Coordinates of C-alpha atoms in Angstrom, one line a residue:
X20 CA -68.9 68.1 -27.5
X21 CA -65.5 66.4 -27.0
X22 CA -64.5 65.5 -23.5
X23 CA -61.0 66.7 -23.4
X24 CA -59.7 67.3 -19.9
X25 CA -58.4 70.9 -19.3
X26 CA -58.2 70.9 -15.5
X27 CA -58.1 68.3 -12.7
X28 CA -58.7 69.4 -9.1
X29 CA -57.4 66.9 -6.5
X30 CA -57.4 66.6 -2.7
X31 CA -54.8 64.4 -1.1
X32 CA -54.2 62.7 -4.4
X33 CA -57.8 61.9 -5.1
X34 CA -59.4 63.7 -8.0
X35 CA -62.5 65.7 -6.9
X36 CA -63.3 67.7 -10.0
X37 CA -62.6 67.3 -13.7
X38 CA -63.2 70.2 -16.1
X39 CA -63.4 69.2 -19.8
X40 CA -63.4 71.9 -22.5
X41 CA -62.5 73.3 -25.8
X42 CA -59.8 75.9 -26.8
X43 CA -59.1 77.5 -30.2
X44 CA -56.4 80.0 -31.1
X45 CA -56.1 81.7 -34.5
X46 CA -53.5 83.9 -36.2
X47 CA -54.1 87.0 -38.3
X48 CA -54.6 84.9 -41.4
X49 CA -57.7 83.5 -39.6
X50 CA -55.9 80.1 -39.4
X51 CA -56.4 77.8 -36.4
X52 CA -52.9 77.5 -34.9
X53 CA -53.9 76.1 -31.5
X54 CA -56.7 73.6 -31.0
X55 CA -57.9 71.6 -28.1
X56 CA -61.2 69.8 -29.0
X57 CA -63.6 70.6 -31.8
X58 CA -63.1 74.2 -33.0
X59 CA -66.3 73.9 -35.1
X60 CA -68.4 73.4 -31.9
X61 CA -71.1 76.0 -31.6
X62 CA -70.9 78.0 -28.4
X63 CA -73.0 80.8 -27.0
X64 CA -71.0 83.9 -26.3
X65 CA -73.0 84.9 -23.3
X66 CA -71.4 88.1 -21.8
X67 CA -68.3 87.7 -24.0
X68 CA -70.5 89.3 -26.6
X69 CA -70.8 92.6 -24.7
X70 CA -68.0 94.4 -26.5
X71 CA -69.7 93.4 -29.8
X72 CA -73.1 94.6 -28.5
X73 CA -71.5 97.9 -27.5
X74 CA -70.0 98.7 -30.9
X75 CA -73.2 100.5 -32.1
X76 CA -72.7 103.0 -29.3
X77 CA -69.0 103.6 -30.3
X78 CA -70.1 103.9 -34.0
X79 CA -72.4 106.8 -32.9
X80 CA -71.7 110.2 -31.5
X81 CA -73.5 109.4 -28.2
X82 CA -70.3 109.6 -26.1
X83 CA -69.4 113.1 -27.2
X84 CA -73.0 114.3 -27.5
X85 CA -73.8 113.5 -23.9
X86 CA -70.3 114.3 -22.6
X87 CA -69.7 110.8 -21.3
X88 CA -66.4 110.1 -19.6
X89 CA -64.3 107.1 -20.8
X90 CA -65.1 105.4 -17.5
X91 CA -68.8 105.8 -18.2
X92 CA -68.3 104.6 -21.8
X93 CA -66.5 101.4 -20.5
X94 CA -69.8 100.4 -18.8
X95 CA -71.3 99.7 -22.2
X96 CA -69.0 96.7 -22.4
X97 CA -69.1 95.7 -18.8
X98 CA -70.3 92.9 -16.5
X99 CA -70.2 95.4 -13.6
X100 CA -70.3 94.0 -10.1
X101 CA -71.7 96.8 -8.1
X102 CA -68.7 98.4 -6.5
X103 CA -68.9 102.0 -5.4
X104 CA -67.2 103.2 -8.7
X105 CA -69.6 101.1 -10.7
X106 CA -72.7 102.5 -9.0
X107 CA -71.4 106.1 -9.3
X108 CA -70.7 105.7 -13.0
X109 CA -74.0 104.0 -13.6
X110 CA -75.9 106.8 -11.9
X111 CA -74.0 109.4 -13.9
X112 CA -74.8 107.6 -17.1
X113 CA -78.5 107.5 -16.2
X114 CA -78.4 111.2 -15.4
X115 CA -76.7 112.1 -18.7
X116 CA -78.5 109.8 -21.2
X117 CA -82.1 110.2 -22.4
X118 CA -83.0 107.0 -20.6
X119 CA -85.3 106.2 -17.7
X120 CA -84.4 103.3 -15.4
X121 CA -87.8 101.7 -15.8
X122 CA -87.1 101.4 -19.6
X123 CA -84.3 98.9 -18.9
X124 CA -85.4 95.4 -19.6
X125 CA -82.9 93.8 -17.3
X126 CA -84.5 92.8 -14.0
X127 CA -84.0 94.6 -10.7
X128 CA -81.1 93.1 -8.8
X129 CA -78.5 93.5 -6.1
X130 CA -74.8 93.8 -7.0
X131 CA -72.9 90.6 -7.8
X132 CA -70.1 91.3 -5.4
X133 CA -70.8 90.3 -1.9
X134 CA -69.6 93.4 -0.2
X135 CA -71.8 96.0 -1.9
X136 CA -74.8 93.5 -1.9
X137 CA -74.5 93.0 1.8
X138 CA -74.2 96.7 2.5
X139 CA -77.3 97.5 0.5
X140 CA -79.3 94.8 2.3
X141 CA -78.1 96.1 5.7
X142 CA -79.2 99.6 4.6
X143 CA -82.5 98.2 3.5
X144 CA -82.0 99.4 0.0
X145 CA -84.2 97.9 -2.7
X146 CA -83.0 96.0 -5.7
X147 CA -82.7 98.2 -8.8
X148 CA -82.5 97.5 -12.5
X149 CA -79.5 99.9 -12.5
X150 CA -77.6 97.4 -10.2
X151 CA -78.0 94.4 -12.7
X152 CA -74.6 93.4 -14.0
X153 CA -75.8 94.0 -17.6
X154 CA -77.3 97.5 -16.8
X155 CA -74.5 99.3 -18.7
X156 CA -75.3 97.3 -21.8
X157 CA -79.0 98.0 -21.5
X158 CA -78.4 101.8 -21.0
X159 CA -76.5 101.7 -24.2
X160 CA -79.3 99.8 -26.0
X161 CA -82.0 102.3 -25.0
X162 CA -79.8 105.3 -25.8
X163 CA -79.0 103.9 -29.2
X164 CA -82.7 103.4 -29.9
X165 CA -83.4 107.0 -29.2
X166 CA -80.4 108.1 -31.3
X167 CA -81.4 106.0 -34.3
X168 CA -85.1 106.7 -34.1
X169 CA -85.9 103.0 -33.2
X170 CA -88.7 102.2 -30.8
X171 CA -87.5 101.6 -27.3
X172 CA -90.3 99.2 -26.6
X173 CA -89.2 95.7 -27.6
X174 CA -85.5 96.6 -28.0
X175 CA -84.8 93.2 -26.4
X176 CA -86.6 91.2 -29.2
X177 CA -84.6 89.4 -31.8
X178 CA -86.6 91.1 -34.6
X179 CA -85.9 94.7 -33.3
X180 CA -83.8 96.7 -35.7
X181 CA -81.1 97.3 -33.0
X182 CA -80.7 93.6 -32.4
X183 CA -80.6 93.1 -36.2
X184 CA -77.8 95.7 -36.4
X185 CA -75.8 93.9 -33.7
X186 CA -76.4 90.6 -35.5
X187 CA -75.0 92.2 -38.7
X188 CA -71.9 93.5 -36.8
X189 CA -71.3 90.1 -35.3
X190 CA -71.6 88.4 -38.7
X191 CA -69.0 90.8 -40.2
X192 CA -66.5 90.4 -37.3
X193 CA -66.9 86.6 -36.9
X194 CA -67.1 85.8 -40.7
X195 CA -70.2 83.7 -40.0
X196 CA -73.2 84.3 -42.2
X197 CA -76.2 85.7 -40.3
X198 CA -78.2 82.6 -41.4
X199 CA -75.7 80.3 -39.7
X200 CA -75.7 82.2 -36.3
X201 CA -77.8 80.4 -33.7
X202 CA -79.9 82.8 -31.5
X203 CA -81.0 82.3 -27.9
X204 CA -82.1 84.5 -25.0
X205 CA -79.5 85.6 -22.5
X206 CA -79.9 85.9 -18.7
X207 CA -80.8 89.6 -19.0
X208 CA -83.4 88.9 -21.6
X209 CA -81.7 90.1 -24.8
X210 CA -80.6 87.9 -27.8
X211 CA -77.5 85.9 -27.3
X212 CA -75.6 84.3 -30.2
X213 CA -73.8 81.0 -30.8
X214 CA -71.2 80.5 -33.5
X215 CA -68.3 78.0 -33.9
X216 CA -65.5 78.4 -31.3
X217 CA -63.0 79.2 -34.1
X218 CA -65.1 82.1 -35.2
X219 CA -65.3 83.4 -31.7
X220 CA -61.5 83.5 -31.7
X221 CA -61.6 85.3 -35.0
X222 CA -63.9 88.0 -33.6
X223 CA -61.5 88.7 -30.7
X224 CA -58.6 88.7 -33.1
X225 CA -60.3 91.6 -34.9
X226 CA -61.0 93.4 -31.7
X227 CA -57.3 93.2 -30.8
X228 CA -56.2 93.9 -34.4
X229 CA -58.8 96.3 -35.9
X230 CA -56.7 96.8 -39.0
X231 CA -58.3 93.5 -40.1
X232 CA -61.7 95.2 -40.1
X233 CA -62.6 96.4 -43.6
X234 CA -65.0 99.1 -42.7
X235 CA -63.0 102.2 -41.6
X236 CA -65.8 103.6 -39.3
X237 CA -66.1 100.3 -37.4
X238 CA -62.3 100.0 -37.3
X239 CA -62.1 103.3 -35.4
X240 CA -65.1 102.5 -33.2
X241 CA -63.3 99.2 -32.1
X242 CA -60.1 101.1 -31.4
X243 CA -62.0 103.6 -29.2
X244 CA -63.9 100.9 -27.4
X245 CA -60.9 98.7 -26.6
X246 CA -58.9 101.7 -25.4
X247 CA -61.5 102.5 -22.7
X248 CA -61.7 98.9 -21.8
X249 CA -58.0 98.8 -21.2
X250 CA -57.8 102.2 -19.4
X251 CA -60.8 101.4 -17.1
X252 CA -60.4 97.7 -16.7
X253 CA -62.0 97.6 -13.2
X254 CA -65.2 99.0 -14.7
X255 CA -65.5 96.0 -17.0
X256 CA -65.5 93.6 -14.0
X257 CA -63.8 94.6 -10.7
X258 CA -60.6 94.2 -8.8
X259 CA -59.3 90.6 -8.6
X260 CA -61.6 89.3 -11.4
X261 CA -60.2 87.8 -14.6
X262 CA -61.4 90.4 -17.1
X263 CA -60.0 93.3 -15.2
X264 CA -56.7 91.5 -14.5
X265 CA -56.2 90.8 -18.2
X266 CA -57.4 94.2 -19.4
X267 CA -54.8 95.9 -17.2
X268 CA -52.4 94.6 -19.8
X269 CA -52.8 97.1 -22.7
X270 CA -51.8 94.3 -25.1
X271 CA -54.9 92.3 -24.3
X272 CA -58.6 92.6 -25.2
X273 CA -60.7 90.2 -23.1
X274 CA -64.2 89.4 -21.9
X275 CA -65.7 86.4 -20.3
X276 CA -69.3 85.1 -20.3
X277 CA -71.5 82.8 -18.2
X278 CA -71.1 79.0 -18.4
X279 CA -67.4 79.0 -18.7
X280 CA -66.9 81.0 -22.0
X281 CA -63.9 83.2 -22.3
X282 CA -62.4 85.1 -25.3
X283 CA -59.3 87.3 -25.6
X284 CA -57.1 88.8 -28.3
X285 CA -53.4 89.6 -28.2
X286 CA -52.5 92.8 -30.1
X287 CA -48.7 92.5 -30.7
X288 CA -48.9 88.7 -31.3
X289 CA -51.9 89.1 -33.5
X290 CA -53.8 86.2 -32.1
X291 CA -57.3 85.5 -31.0
X292 CA -58.4 82.8 -28.5
X293 CA -61.7 81.4 -27.4
X294 CA -62.4 78.7 -24.8
X295 CA -65.4 76.9 -23.3
X296 CA -65.2 75.0 -20.0
X297 CA -67.9 72.3 -20.4
X298 CA -68.7 72.2 -16.7
X299 CA -69.7 75.8 -17.0
X300 CA -67.2 76.7 -14.3
X301 CA -65.6 80.2 -14.2
X302 CA -63.4 79.3 -11.2
X303 CA -60.8 77.6 -13.4
X304 CA -60.5 80.4 -15.9
X305 CA -57.3 81.8 -14.3
X306 CA -55.6 78.4 -14.5
X307 CA -56.5 77.8 -18.1
X308 CA -55.6 81.3 -19.2
X309 CA -52.3 81.3 -17.4
X310 CA -51.4 78.0 -18.9
X311 CA -52.3 79.2 -22.4
X312 CA -50.1 82.3 -21.9
X313 CA -47.3 80.2 -20.6
X314 CA -47.5 77.7 -23.4
X315 CA -47.3 80.4 -26.1
X316 CA -44.5 82.0 -24.2
X317 CA -46.3 85.3 -23.7
X318 CA -43.8 88.0 -22.9
X319 CA -45.6 89.9 -20.1
X320 CA -44.9 87.6 -17.2
X321 CA -46.6 90.0 -14.8
X322 CA -50.0 89.3 -16.5
X323 CA -49.5 85.6 -16.2
X324 CA -48.4 85.9 -12.5
X325 CA -51.5 88.0 -11.8
X326 CA -53.7 85.2 -13.1
X327 CA -51.8 82.6 -11.1
X328 CA -52.3 84.8 -8.0
X329 CA -56.1 84.7 -8.6
X330 CA -56.2 80.9 -8.5
X331 CA -53.0 79.3 -7.2
X332 CA -52.3 75.7 -8.2
X333 CA -52.1 74.7 -4.5
X334 CA -55.5 74.1 -2.9
X335 CA -55.7 75.3 0.7
X336 CA -58.3 74.8 3.3
X337 CA -59.9 77.5 5.5
X338 CA -56.9 77.5 7.8
X339 CA -54.4 78.0 5.0
X340 CA -53.2 74.4 5.0
X341 CA -52.2 72.9 1.7
X342 CA -54.6 70.0 1.0
X343 CA -54.6 69.5 -2.7
X344 CA -53.6 70.8 -6.2
X345 CA -55.0 72.0 -9.5
X346 CA -53.4 70.6 -12.6
X347 CA -53.7 71.8 -16.2
X348 CA -53.7 68.7 -18.4
X349 CA -53.9 70.2 -21.9
X350 CA -51.2 70.9 -24.4
X351 CA -51.6 73.5 -27.1
X352 CA -50.4 72.3 -30.5
X353 CA -51.2 73.2 -34.0
X354 CA -54.7 71.9 -34.9
X355 CA -54.4 69.0 -32.5
X356 CA -55.8 68.6 -29.0
X357 CA -53.5 66.5 -26.8
X358 CA -53.6 65.2 -23.3
X359 CA -50.5 64.8 -21.1

């Protein structure tokens, strides 16, 4: 991987942290129009794949059959963080769907967000599979197995027909042959896929611009899925997290993954972007994403300002004193990665 600096974090003029990375932006001709680093570098999607993994649910009639709300449906795409509204929607899903909690392959966990986690520990509540941040995805997986007549046992295995169906969908959206997609195992135990960064950007281009999808059924499924993501953005992550901040903008389809992976698509501009922070940091996502939007002169300044508010360029200590700064050191330019 190329060591192109995206972000420097300095304290009193001395650089403390350097974050190298890769960025690719494509237009609706699938051409790379912005490129920092090697766009052909293979990168694992991690949880940025969740909208793709959720497409089988939206292709089915599960949502109407079990009278799911849009808020509940958004959980299939989510990395939920255990807030009250997440837990309420998860419990409702579990009640409505033909799924038992013990069938979920994701491990028992406490919520990701500190507040609800600490409250559960104080109340001496046990960890539950339902509280895992991937529980919504797994509920969808088990429900789809029942709907399609697939065995529930082993739904997490790469060879399972549901995982093969997801692989086929990813191949179609990303334009990468199935044989060229690298498979691994994600944190929650299901297959995770790696493809070239450029093709990750193409995937999110199509999520933002479903008219580029040839299959009409999938085109409508993607429209329905991205609508619920935008309308229930806090379900996808939670307040003051990057995914929810971006998804509040109805022009954006976005999802991040572990180890510094982030993907988003712009509907009106008909662009798709993918990036990888090589340090694996998620902390600098707001700085990178805000800089990308500023450099392409994105029209919704409120979205950019919301990202800047998540991670200001001024570093402050615990007393609120300015002690350093965060600098974005990359320039977007057509097919060339440059450093200031």
